[in-house]
Short mmCIF file of C-alpha atoms and ligand atoms in Angstrom, two decimals:
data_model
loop_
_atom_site.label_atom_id
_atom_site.label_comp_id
_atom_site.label_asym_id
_atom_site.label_seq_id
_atom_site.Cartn_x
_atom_site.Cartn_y
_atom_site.Cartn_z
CA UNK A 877 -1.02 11.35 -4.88
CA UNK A 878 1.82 8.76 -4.60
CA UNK A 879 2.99 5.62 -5.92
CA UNK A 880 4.55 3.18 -3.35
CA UNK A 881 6.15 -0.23 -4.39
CA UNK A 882 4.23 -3.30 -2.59
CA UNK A 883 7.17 -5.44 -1.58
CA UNK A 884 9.49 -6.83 1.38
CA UNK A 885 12.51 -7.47 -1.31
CA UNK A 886 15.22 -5.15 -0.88
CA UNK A 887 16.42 -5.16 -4.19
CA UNK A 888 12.90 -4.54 -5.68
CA UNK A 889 12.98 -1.75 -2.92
CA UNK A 890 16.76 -0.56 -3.92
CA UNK A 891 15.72 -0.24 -7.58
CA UNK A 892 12.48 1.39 -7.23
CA UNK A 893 13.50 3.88 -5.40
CA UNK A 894 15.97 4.98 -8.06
CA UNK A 895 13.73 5.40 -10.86
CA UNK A 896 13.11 8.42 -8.45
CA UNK A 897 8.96 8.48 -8.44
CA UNK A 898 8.32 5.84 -6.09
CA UNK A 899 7.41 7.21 -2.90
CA UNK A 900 7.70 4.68 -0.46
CA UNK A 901 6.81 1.41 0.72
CA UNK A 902 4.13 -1.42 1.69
CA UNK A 903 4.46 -4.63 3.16
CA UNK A 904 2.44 -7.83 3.98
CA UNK A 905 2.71 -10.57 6.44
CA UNK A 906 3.02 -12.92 3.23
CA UNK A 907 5.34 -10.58 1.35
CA UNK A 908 7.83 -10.85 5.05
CA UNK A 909 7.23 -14.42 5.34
CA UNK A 910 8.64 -14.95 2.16
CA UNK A 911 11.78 -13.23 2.92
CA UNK A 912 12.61 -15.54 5.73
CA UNK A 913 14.01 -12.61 7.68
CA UNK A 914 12.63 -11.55 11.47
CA UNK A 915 10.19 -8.46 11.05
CA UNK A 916 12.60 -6.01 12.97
CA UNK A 917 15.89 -6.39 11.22
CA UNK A 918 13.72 -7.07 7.42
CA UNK A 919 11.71 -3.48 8.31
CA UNK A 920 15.59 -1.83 9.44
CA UNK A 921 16.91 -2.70 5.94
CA UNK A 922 13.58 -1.71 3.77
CA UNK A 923 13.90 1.85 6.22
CA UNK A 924 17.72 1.96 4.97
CA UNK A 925 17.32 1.30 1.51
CA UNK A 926 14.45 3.36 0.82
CA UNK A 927 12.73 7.12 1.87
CA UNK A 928 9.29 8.07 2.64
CA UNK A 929 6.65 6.15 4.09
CA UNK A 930 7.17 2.06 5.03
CA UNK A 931 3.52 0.68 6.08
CA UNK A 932 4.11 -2.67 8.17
CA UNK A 933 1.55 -4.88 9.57
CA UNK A 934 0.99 -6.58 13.00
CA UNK A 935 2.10 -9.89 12.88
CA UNK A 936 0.00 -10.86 16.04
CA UNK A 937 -3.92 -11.16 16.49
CA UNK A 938 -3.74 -11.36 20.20
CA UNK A 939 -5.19 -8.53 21.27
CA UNK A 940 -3.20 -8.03 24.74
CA UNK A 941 0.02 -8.02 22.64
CA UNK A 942 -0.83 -6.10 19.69
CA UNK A 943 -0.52 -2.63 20.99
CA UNK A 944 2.95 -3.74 22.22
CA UNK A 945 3.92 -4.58 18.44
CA UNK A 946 2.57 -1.71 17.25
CA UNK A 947 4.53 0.92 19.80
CA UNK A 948 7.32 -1.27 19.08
CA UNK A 949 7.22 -1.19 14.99
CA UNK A 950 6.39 2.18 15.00
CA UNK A 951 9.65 3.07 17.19
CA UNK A 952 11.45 1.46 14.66
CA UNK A 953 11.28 5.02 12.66
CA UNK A 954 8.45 7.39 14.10
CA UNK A 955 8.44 9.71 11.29
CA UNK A 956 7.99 7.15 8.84
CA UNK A 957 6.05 3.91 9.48
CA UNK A 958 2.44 3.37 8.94
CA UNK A 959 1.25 0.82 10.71
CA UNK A 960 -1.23 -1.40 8.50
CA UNK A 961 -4.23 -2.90 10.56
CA UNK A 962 -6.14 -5.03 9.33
CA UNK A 963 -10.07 -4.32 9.35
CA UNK A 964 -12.37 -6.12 12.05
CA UNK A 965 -14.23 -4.11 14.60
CA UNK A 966 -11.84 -5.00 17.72
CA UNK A 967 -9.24 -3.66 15.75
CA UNK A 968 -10.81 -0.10 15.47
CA UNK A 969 -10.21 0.59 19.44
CA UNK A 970 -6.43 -0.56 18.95
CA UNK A 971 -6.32 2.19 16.08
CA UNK A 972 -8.02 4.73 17.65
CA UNK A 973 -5.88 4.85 20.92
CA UNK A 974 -2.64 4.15 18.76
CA UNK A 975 -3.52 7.71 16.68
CA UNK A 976 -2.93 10.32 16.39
CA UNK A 977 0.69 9.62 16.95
CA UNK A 978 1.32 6.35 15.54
CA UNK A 979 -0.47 6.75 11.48
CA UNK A 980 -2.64 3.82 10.46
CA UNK A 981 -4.00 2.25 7.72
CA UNK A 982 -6.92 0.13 7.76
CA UNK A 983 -6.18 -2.60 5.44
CA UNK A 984 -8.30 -4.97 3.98
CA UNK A 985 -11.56 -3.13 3.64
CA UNK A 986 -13.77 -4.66 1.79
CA UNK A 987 -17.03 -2.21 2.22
CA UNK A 988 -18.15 0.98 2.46
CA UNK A 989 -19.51 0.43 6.56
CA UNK A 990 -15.57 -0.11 7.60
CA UNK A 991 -14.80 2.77 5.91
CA UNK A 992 -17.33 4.82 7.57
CA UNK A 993 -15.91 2.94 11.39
CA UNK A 994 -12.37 3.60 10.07
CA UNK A 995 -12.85 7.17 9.40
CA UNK A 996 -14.56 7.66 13.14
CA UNK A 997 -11.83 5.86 14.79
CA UNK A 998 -9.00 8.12 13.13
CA UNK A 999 -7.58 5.98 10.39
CA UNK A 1000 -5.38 7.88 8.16
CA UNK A 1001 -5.61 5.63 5.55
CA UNK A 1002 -7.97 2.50 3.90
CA UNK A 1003 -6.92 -0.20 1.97
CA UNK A 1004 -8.78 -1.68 -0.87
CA UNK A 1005 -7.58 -4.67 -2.41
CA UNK A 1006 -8.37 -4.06 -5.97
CA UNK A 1007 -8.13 -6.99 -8.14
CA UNK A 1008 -8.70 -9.56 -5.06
CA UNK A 1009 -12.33 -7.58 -4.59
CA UNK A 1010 -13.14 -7.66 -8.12
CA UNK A 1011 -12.29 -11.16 -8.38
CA UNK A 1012 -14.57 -11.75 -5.14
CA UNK A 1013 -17.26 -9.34 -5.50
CA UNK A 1014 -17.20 -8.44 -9.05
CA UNK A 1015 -15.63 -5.18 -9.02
CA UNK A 1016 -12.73 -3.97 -7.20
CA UNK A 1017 -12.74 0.04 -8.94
CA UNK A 1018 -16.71 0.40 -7.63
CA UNK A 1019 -15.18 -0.44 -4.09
CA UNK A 1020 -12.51 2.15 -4.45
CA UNK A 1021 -15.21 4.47 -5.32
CA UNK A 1022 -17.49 3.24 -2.69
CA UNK A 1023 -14.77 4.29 -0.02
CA UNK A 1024 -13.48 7.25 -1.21
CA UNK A 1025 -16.99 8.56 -1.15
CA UNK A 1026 -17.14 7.73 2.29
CA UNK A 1027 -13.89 9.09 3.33
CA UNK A 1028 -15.05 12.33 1.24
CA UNK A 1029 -18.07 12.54 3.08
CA UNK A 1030 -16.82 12.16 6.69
CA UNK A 1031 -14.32 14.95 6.17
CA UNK A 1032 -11.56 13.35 8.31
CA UNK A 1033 -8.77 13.46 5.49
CA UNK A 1034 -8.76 9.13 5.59
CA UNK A 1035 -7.29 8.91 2.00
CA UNK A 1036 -7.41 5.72 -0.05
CA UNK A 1037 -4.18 3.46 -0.58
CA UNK A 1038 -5.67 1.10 -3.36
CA UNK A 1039 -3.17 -2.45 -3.56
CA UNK A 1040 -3.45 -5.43 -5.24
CA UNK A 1041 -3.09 -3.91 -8.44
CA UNK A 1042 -1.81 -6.34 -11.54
CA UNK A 1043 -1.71 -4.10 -14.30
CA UNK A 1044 -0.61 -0.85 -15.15
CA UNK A 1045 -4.25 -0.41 -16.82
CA UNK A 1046 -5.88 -1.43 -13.08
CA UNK A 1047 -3.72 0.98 -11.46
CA UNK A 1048 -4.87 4.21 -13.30
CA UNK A 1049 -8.27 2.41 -13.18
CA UNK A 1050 -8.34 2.61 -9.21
CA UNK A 1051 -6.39 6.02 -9.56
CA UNK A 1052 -9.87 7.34 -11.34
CA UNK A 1053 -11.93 5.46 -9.18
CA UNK A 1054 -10.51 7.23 -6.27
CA UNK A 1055 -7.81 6.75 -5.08
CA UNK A 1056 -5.35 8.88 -3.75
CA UNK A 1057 -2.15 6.63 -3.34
CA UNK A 1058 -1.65 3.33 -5.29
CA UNK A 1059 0.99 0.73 -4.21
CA UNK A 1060 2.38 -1.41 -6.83
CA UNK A 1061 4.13 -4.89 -7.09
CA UNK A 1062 7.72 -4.04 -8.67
CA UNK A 1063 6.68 -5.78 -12.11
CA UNK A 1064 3.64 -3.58 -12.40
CA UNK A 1065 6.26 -0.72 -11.30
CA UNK A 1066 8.24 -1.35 -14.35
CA UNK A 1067 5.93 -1.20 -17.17
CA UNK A 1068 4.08 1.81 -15.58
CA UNK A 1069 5.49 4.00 -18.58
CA UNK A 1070 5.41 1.57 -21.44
CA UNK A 1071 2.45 0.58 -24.04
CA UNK A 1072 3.19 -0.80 -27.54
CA UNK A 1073 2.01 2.05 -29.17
CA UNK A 1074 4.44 4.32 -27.61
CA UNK A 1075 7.31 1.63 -28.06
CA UNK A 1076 6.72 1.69 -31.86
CA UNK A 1077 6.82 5.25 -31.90
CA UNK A 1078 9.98 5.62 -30.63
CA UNK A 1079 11.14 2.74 -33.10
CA UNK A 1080 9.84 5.14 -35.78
CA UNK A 1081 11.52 8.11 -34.52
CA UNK A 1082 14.40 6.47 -34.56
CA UNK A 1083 13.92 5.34 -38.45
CA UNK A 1084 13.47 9.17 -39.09
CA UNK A 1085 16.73 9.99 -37.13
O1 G3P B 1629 -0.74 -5.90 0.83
C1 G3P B 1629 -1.91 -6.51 0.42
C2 G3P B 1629 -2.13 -6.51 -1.07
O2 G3P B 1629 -1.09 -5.95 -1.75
C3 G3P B 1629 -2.53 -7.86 -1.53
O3 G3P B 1629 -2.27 -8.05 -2.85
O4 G3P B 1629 -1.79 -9.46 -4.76
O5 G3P B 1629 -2.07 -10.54 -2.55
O6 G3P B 1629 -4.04 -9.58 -3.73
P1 G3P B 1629 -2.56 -9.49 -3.51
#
């Protein structure tokens, strides 16, 4: 299991990694965008200022160039980026010739029958979106399930990265659901380890001290 910080901010980035659990990193096309950075030099800092895995997306949808962008991210650090791809059934063949030595993640998988494609093709890992899914189909955690059940069941060691998670609460929700790695926006990040109850017992132990 790992927790990863969902973010393209290296600052966030910087200062989750020093809390010392956070395991790595995911991006979006959105979350780059908003950096106003080019992809290469934005993925060479995040790499520098942080350690273990750093998923990165395609940026293009044509077809003829997006093997080239994914040898090309992937060069960027071999033994650490993931490349994020997201689901639709052309994009299975570019996974399954990029693997096994390029890692990817299927990433917005909405359903248990691109799980069961993803797993065939050689995806190391599917992403749920967690609160996006239960705000369109009612319940992001069943999902979760849903896929882990099918990764389980094909026996190809796909594991579940579950993202868009808002709330600490959510993300040991999808946790229990099933998945095996959650990635986090920094906010969530930084009230993993709080709840009121706890923060007036410490007020108390203090009164006692
Ligand atoms: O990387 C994709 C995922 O984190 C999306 O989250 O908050 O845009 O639903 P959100």
């Amino acid at each position: 299991m790992s927790i990863l910080i969902d973010s393209a901010d290296i600052e966030e980035v910087r200062q989750a990694m020093e809390l010392g659990w956070v395991a790595g990193v995911t991006t979006n096309p959105a979350l780059i965008a908003k950096t106003n950075r080019p992809v290469d030099q934005l993925i060479a800092a995040i790499l520098e200022a942080s350690r273990g895995p750093v998923f990165c997306q395609l940026t293009t949808d044509a077809p003829e160039q997006q093997e080239a962008e994914a040898r090309h991210l992937h060069a960027l650090a071999p033994d650490r980026i993931v490349l994020k791809i997201p689901a639709a059934t052309a994009n299975l063949s570019l996974l399954a010739r990029l693997r096994p030595e390029t890692p990817c993640a299927l990433t917005a998988v909405y359903a248990g029958h691109q799980a069961l494609a993803a797993c065939e093709a050689g995806a190391r890992y599917l992403i749920p979106y967690v609160n996006r899914a239960t705000r369109l189909l009612g319940d992001g955690l069943k999902l979760v399930g849903e896929l882990s059940a099918v990764a389980e069941r094909a026996g190809t060691g796909t594991e579940i990265l579950a993202a868009s998670i808002k709330t600490p609460e959510e993300a040991s929700e999808a946790f229990l659901a099933g998945a095996d790695h959650l990635t986090l926006p920094f906010d969530v990040i930084l009230r993993m380890g709080d709840h009121d109850l706890s923060e007036r017992a410490i007020k108390e132990f203090r009164q006692v001290g």
